[in-house]
């Protein structure tokens, strides 16, 4: 029975690969100025590219950028000591982080940031064992974030600034009406197991992929899928800034079709800032210090995202016509 099951798994993996073209990760990174694979393990890869460390493991559906897992639609594979990644995964989950210069349309100054405090009013969100309501703490982090961003010279719009219920679809609509340049939704996580812990950042699922933990491939684009590349870049910087600042498990960047992200005109992410179902993590969130760290981490991430987009293209790394053809990311 076990053998039969494993044959099925292999068949399923193969059939997924039939639809996409696999790219040699080593070659793609080399074309962007990256070094050779420095890993001593056959099933693991480790490269330096543009000041970043990228790691990959055979048969794992993620790559690791500077320690943060970025989940891909399909597992990576190894053949003849070379790593292979689906072209779709390369375009949607790797290239915009390695080479943000392929996103020139997002280089305009970031003026207005929409902050979305999860839940509110009749919807408390998750309630911890000690009675902490997610809606209250999400709003508190958002208020601190507003102060941090305002101090850095950004305009801020909040989808709610008090304890009121706001429909999910009205949240991106408020961001769009304010012509926001970025959108950040703040939530806290919950799981059946009290042991679950850590922080994760979510981007909208690209077309052709399944949302994290599900199997159904997304067939139709949402309006916000035009921002796939920038959604990823923002999610990466939010995840990296927060996990670099806070002593918290890094659960990575994941994809879901969250209603608050689907109709945004601007890049957006949803941050799950720790588990309210984990007593230790909930207790830490009860401290103003942790909530300040969350706010300042997100504010720093916004600046790092903007800096990454502005960084000049090094002469040797200027994309060739062939690069542009292969790395075209604007259509989906
Ligand atoms: Zn929530």
Coordinates of C-alpha atoms and ligand atoms in Angstrom, one line a residue:
X1 CA 0.0 0.0 0.0
X2 CA 2.8 2.4 0.9
X3 CA 4.5 1.7 -2.4
X4 CA 1.3 2.2 -4.3
X5 CA 0.8 5.6 -2.6
X6 CA 4.3 6.7 -3.4
X7 CA 3.9 5.8 -7.0
X8 CA 0.7 8.0 -7.0
X9 CA 2.6 10.9 -5.5
X10 CA 5.3 10.6 -8.1
X11 CA 2.8 10.5 -10.9
X12 CA 1.0 13.6 -9.5
X13 CA 4.3 15.5 -9.2
X14 CA 5.2 14.6 -12.8
X15 CA 1.9 15.6 -14.2
X16 CA 2.1 19.0 -12.6
X17 CA 5.5 19.5 -14.2
X18 CA 4.2 18.7 -17.7
X19 CA 2.3 22.0 -17.9
X20 CA 5.2 24.3 -17.1
X21 CA 8.6 24.8 -18.4
X22 CA 11.4 24.2 -15.9
X23 CA 14.3 26.7 -15.8
X24 CA 17.8 25.9 -14.6
X25 CA 18.0 27.9 -11.4
X26 CA 21.8 27.9 -11.5
X27 CA 21.8 29.5 -15.0
X28 CA 19.1 32.1 -14.2
X29 CA 21.0 33.3 -11.1
X30 CA 24.3 33.3 -13.0
X31 CA 22.7 35.5 -15.6
X32 CA 21.8 38.0 -12.9
X33 CA 25.4 38.1 -11.6
X34 CA 25.0 35.3 -9.0
X35 CA 27.8 33.0 -7.9
X36 CA 28.0 29.2 -8.2
X37 CA 26.1 26.8 -6.0
X38 CA 28.2 26.8 -2.8
X39 CA 26.4 24.0 -1.0
X40 CA 28.2 20.8 -0.3
X41 CA 25.0 18.8 -0.3
X42 CA 23.6 17.3 -3.5
X43 CA 20.0 18.0 -2.5
X44 CA 20.6 21.5 -1.3
X45 CA 21.7 24.7 -3.2
X46 CA 23.1 27.9 -1.8
X47 CA 23.9 30.9 -3.9
X48 CA 24.9 34.5 -3.4
X49 CA 23.2 36.9 -5.7
X50 CA 23.1 40.7 -5.5
X51 CA 24.1 40.7 -1.9
X52 CA 21.4 38.1 -0.9
X53 CA 21.7 34.5 0.0
X54 CA 19.3 32.2 -1.8
X55 CA 18.9 28.6 -0.7
X56 CA 16.8 25.7 -2.2
X57 CA 16.3 22.1 -1.3
X58 CA 15.3 19.4 -3.8
X59 CA 11.6 18.4 -3.6
X60 CA 10.7 21.4 -1.4
X61 CA 8.1 23.9 -2.5
X62 CA 10.0 27.0 -1.4
X63 CA 13.2 28.9 -1.8
X64 CA 14.9 30.7 1.2
X65 CA 15.9 34.3 0.8
X66 CA 18.2 35.6 3.6
X67 CA 16.5 33.0 5.9
X68 CA 12.9 33.6 4.9
X69 CA 10.9 30.8 3.2
X70 CA 9.2 32.0 0.0
X71 CA 6.7 29.4 -1.0
X72 CA 6.5 28.4 -4.6
X73 CA 3.7 26.8 -6.5
X74 CA 5.7 23.6 -7.3
X75 CA 8.6 21.8 -5.6
X76 CA 12.1 22.4 -7.0
X77 CA 14.0 19.5 -8.6
X78 CA 17.6 18.5 -9.0
X79 CA 19.1 16.8 -12.1
X80 CA 22.8 16.3 -12.8
X81 CA 23.7 18.5 -9.8
X82 CA 21.6 21.4 -11.3
X83 CA 18.5 22.9 -9.7
X84 CA 15.4 23.3 -11.7
X85 CA 12.5 25.7 -10.9
X86 CA 9.2 26.1 -12.8
X87 CA 9.3 29.2 -15.0
X88 CA 6.1 30.4 -13.4
X89 CA 7.7 30.1 -9.9
X90 CA 10.8 31.9 -11.1
X91 CA 8.7 34.8 -12.4
X92 CA 6.3 35.0 -9.5
X93 CA 8.3 34.0 -6.4
X94 CA 12.0 34.6 -7.1
X95 CA 12.9 37.1 -9.8
X96 CA 11.1 40.2 -8.4
X97 CA 13.1 39.8 -5.2
X98 CA 16.4 39.2 -6.9
X99 CA 15.9 41.9 -9.5
X100 CA 13.2 44.5 -8.5
X101 CA 14.3 46.6 -11.5
X102 CA 12.0 44.5 -13.6
X103 CA 9.2 46.4 -11.9
X104 CA 9.8 49.9 -13.2
X105 CA 6.1 50.9 -12.9
X106 CA 6.4 50.8 -9.1
X107 CA 9.4 53.1 -8.9
X108 CA 7.1 56.2 -8.4
X109 CA 7.3 57.8 -4.9
X110 CA 5.2 56.0 -2.3
X111 CA 3.0 58.7 -0.8
X112 CA -0.1 57.1 0.7
X113 CA -0.2 53.8 2.6
X114 CA -3.5 52.1 3.5
X115 CA -3.5 50.2 6.9
X116 CA -6.2 47.6 7.5
X117 CA -6.8 46.5 11.1
X118 CA -8.4 43.1 10.8
X119 CA -11.9 42.4 12.1
X120 CA -13.8 45.0 14.2
X121 CA -17.2 45.7 15.7
X122 CA -19.4 42.5 15.8
X123 CA -16.4 40.5 14.5
X124 CA -13.8 40.1 17.3
X125 CA -11.5 37.8 15.3
X126 CA -9.8 35.2 17.4
X127 CA -10.1 35.5 21.2
X128 CA -7.1 34.1 23.2
X129 CA -7.5 31.9 26.3
X130 CA -7.0 35.0 28.4
X131 CA -9.7 37.0 26.6
X132 CA -7.5 39.1 24.2
X133 CA -9.5 40.0 21.1
X134 CA -7.7 40.0 17.8
X135 CA -9.6 43.1 16.6
X136 CA -8.4 45.2 19.5
X137 CA -4.7 44.2 19.1
X138 CA -4.8 44.5 15.3
X139 CA -6.1 48.1 15.7
X140 CA -3.5 48.9 18.3
X141 CA -0.7 47.8 16.1
X142 CA -2.2 49.8 13.2
X143 CA -2.4 52.9 15.3
X144 CA 1.3 52.5 16.2
X145 CA 2.1 51.8 12.6
X146 CA 0.2 55.0 11.5
X147 CA 2.4 57.0 13.9
X148 CA 5.6 55.4 12.6
X149 CA 4.6 56.0 9.0
X150 CA 3.4 59.5 9.6
X151 CA 6.7 60.3 11.3
X152 CA 8.5 59.0 8.2
X153 CA 6.5 61.4 6.0
X154 CA 3.9 59.1 4.5
X155 CA 0.2 59.8 4.3
X156 CA -1.8 57.1 6.0
X157 CA -5.4 56.0 5.5
X158 CA -7.0 53.5 7.8
X159 CA -9.8 51.2 6.7
X160 CA -11.1 51.5 10.3
X161 CA -9.8 53.7 13.1
X162 CA -12.1 52.5 15.8
X163 CA -14.0 49.4 16.9
X164 CA -16.4 49.1 14.0
X165 CA -17.3 46.4 11.6
X166 CA -16.1 46.9 8.0
X167 CA -17.0 44.5 5.2
X168 CA -14.0 42.7 3.7
X169 CA -14.8 44.1 0.2
X170 CA -15.0 47.7 1.5
X171 CA -11.4 47.5 2.9
X172 CA -9.6 47.4 -0.5
X173 CA -12.2 49.8 -1.9
X174 CA -11.2 52.4 0.8
X175 CA -7.6 52.0 -0.2
X176 CA -8.4 52.4 -3.9
X177 CA -10.6 55.5 -3.2
X178 CA -7.6 57.1 -1.4
X179 CA -5.3 56.2 -4.3
X180 CA -3.1 54.3 -1.8
X181 CA 0.3 53.2 -3.1
X182 CA 0.6 50.3 -0.7
X183 CA -1.8 48.3 1.5
X184 CA -1.0 46.4 4.7
X185 CA -3.5 44.3 6.6
X186 CA -2.7 43.3 10.2
X187 CA -4.0 40.2 11.8
X188 CA -3.1 37.6 14.5
X189 CA -3.1 33.9 13.8
X190 CA -4.8 30.9 15.4
X191 CA -4.5 27.2 15.1
X192 CA -6.0 24.1 16.7
X193 CA -2.6 23.3 18.2
X194 CA -1.4 25.6 21.0
X195 CA 2.2 24.8 19.9
X196 CA 1.8 26.6 16.5
X197 CA 3.8 29.8 16.6
X198 CA 5.5 32.4 14.4
X199 CA 4.9 35.1 11.9
X200 CA 3.8 34.9 8.2
X201 CA 3.1 37.3 5.4
X202 CA 0.6 36.6 2.7
X203 CA 0.3 37.7 -0.8
X204 CA -2.5 37.2 -3.3
X205 CA -2.3 33.8 -5.1
X206 CA -1.0 34.2 -8.7
X207 CA -3.1 32.6 -11.5
X208 CA -2.2 28.9 -12.1
X209 CA -1.3 28.2 -8.5
X210 CA -3.1 26.8 -5.5
X211 CA -3.3 28.9 -2.3
X212 CA -1.1 27.6 0.5
X213 CA -2.3 24.3 2.0
X214 CA -4.9 23.8 -0.8
X215 CA -4.9 21.9 -4.1
X216 CA -7.3 23.8 -6.4
X217 CA -5.4 25.8 -9.0
X218 CA -6.6 29.4 -9.4
X219 CA -8.1 29.7 -12.9
X220 CA -9.0 33.4 -13.2
X221 CA -7.0 36.5 -12.4
X222 CA -8.2 38.9 -9.8
X223 CA -7.7 42.6 -10.5
X224 CA -4.8 42.7 -8.0
X225 CA -2.9 40.0 -9.8
X226 CA -1.4 42.7 -12.1
X227 CA 0.7 43.5 -9.0
X228 CA 2.0 39.9 -8.5
X229 CA 5.7 41.0 -8.7
X230 CA 5.3 43.9 -6.3
X231 CA 3.0 41.9 -4.0
X232 CA 5.9 39.4 -3.6
X233 CA 8.5 42.1 -3.1
X234 CA 6.5 43.8 -0.4
X235 CA 5.7 40.5 1.3
X236 CA 9.4 39.5 1.3
X237 CA 10.5 42.9 2.9
X238 CA 7.7 42.8 5.5
X239 CA 8.5 39.2 6.5
X240 CA 12.3 39.9 6.5
X241 CA 12.0 43.1 8.5
X242 CA 9.7 41.7 11.1
X243 CA 11.6 38.4 11.6
X244 CA 14.9 40.3 11.7
X245 CA 13.6 42.6 14.4
X246 CA 11.6 40.2 16.5
X247 CA 12.6 36.9 18.1
X248 CA 9.8 35.0 16.5
X249 CA 9.6 31.9 14.2
X250 CA 9.7 32.8 10.5
X251 CA 6.9 30.9 8.8
X252 CA 7.6 32.5 5.5
X253 CA 5.7 34.2 2.6
X254 CA 2.6 32.4 1.5
X255 CA -0.2 32.9 -1.0
X256 CA -4.0 33.0 -0.5
X257 CA -7.0 34.6 -2.2
X258 CA -7.8 36.8 0.7
X259 CA -10.8 39.1 -0.1
X260 CA -8.9 42.1 1.3
X261 CA -6.2 41.6 -1.3
X262 CA -8.1 40.6 -4.5
X263 CA -9.4 44.0 -5.7
X264 CA -6.6 46.3 -4.6
X265 CA -5.2 48.7 -7.2
X266 CA -1.9 48.8 -5.4
X267 CA 0.5 46.2 -4.0
X268 CA -0.7 44.7 -0.8
X269 CA 0.0 42.1 1.9
X270 CA -1.6 40.6 4.9
X271 CA 0.5 40.0 8.0
X272 CA -0.3 37.4 10.6
X273 CA 1.7 38.9 13.5
X274 CA 1.9 35.8 15.7
X275 CA -0.5 33.2 17.2
X276 CA -3.2 34.2 19.7
X277 CA -3.8 30.4 20.2
X278 CA -0.2 30.1 21.5
X279 CA -0.2 31.3 25.2
X280 CA 3.4 32.5 25.1
X281 CA 3.0 34.4 21.9
X282 CA -0.3 35.9 23.0
X283 CA 1.4 37.1 26.3
X284 CA 4.2 38.7 24.3
X285 CA 1.6 40.5 22.1
X286 CA 0.0 41.8 25.3
X287 CA 3.1 43.9 25.8
X288 CA 3.4 47.4 24.2
X289 CA 7.0 46.6 23.4
X290 CA 6.1 43.7 21.0
X291 CA 3.4 45.8 19.3
X292 CA 5.9 48.7 18.8
X293 CA 8.3 46.2 17.3
X294 CA 5.6 45.0 14.9
X295 CA 4.7 48.6 13.9
X296 CA 8.3 49.7 13.4
X297 CA 9.2 46.5 11.5
X298 CA 6.4 47.1 9.0
X299 CA 7.3 50.7 8.6
X300 CA 11.0 49.8 8.0
X301 CA 9.8 47.2 5.5
X302 CA 8.0 49.9 3.5
X303 CA 11.2 51.9 3.2
X304 CA 13.3 48.8 2.3
X305 CA 10.7 47.9 -0.4
X306 CA 11.0 51.4 -1.8
X307 CA 14.8 51.3 -1.7
X308 CA 14.9 48.0 -3.5
X309 CA 12.8 49.4 -6.3
X310 CA 14.9 52.5 -6.6
X311 CA 18.3 50.8 -6.5
X312 CA 20.1 51.5 -9.8
X313 CA 20.6 48.6 -12.2
X314 CA 24.4 47.7 -12.1
X315 CA 25.9 48.0 -15.6
X316 CA 26.8 44.3 -15.7
X317 CA 23.3 43.4 -14.5
X318 CA 21.4 45.4 -17.1
X319 CA 18.9 43.0 -18.6
X320 CA 19.5 42.0 -22.2
X321 CA 16.7 41.7 -24.7
X322 CA 16.8 38.0 -24.2
X323 CA 16.5 38.5 -20.4
X324 CA 13.5 40.7 -20.9
X325 CA 11.8 38.2 -23.2
X326 CA 12.4 35.3 -20.7
X327 CA 11.6 37.3 -17.6
X328 CA 8.6 39.0 -18.8
X329 CA 6.4 39.3 -15.7
X330 CA 3.8 41.9 -16.6
X331 CA 1.3 39.5 -18.1
X332 CA -0.1 36.6 -16.1
Ligands
LIG1 ZN1 -7.8 37.7 11.6

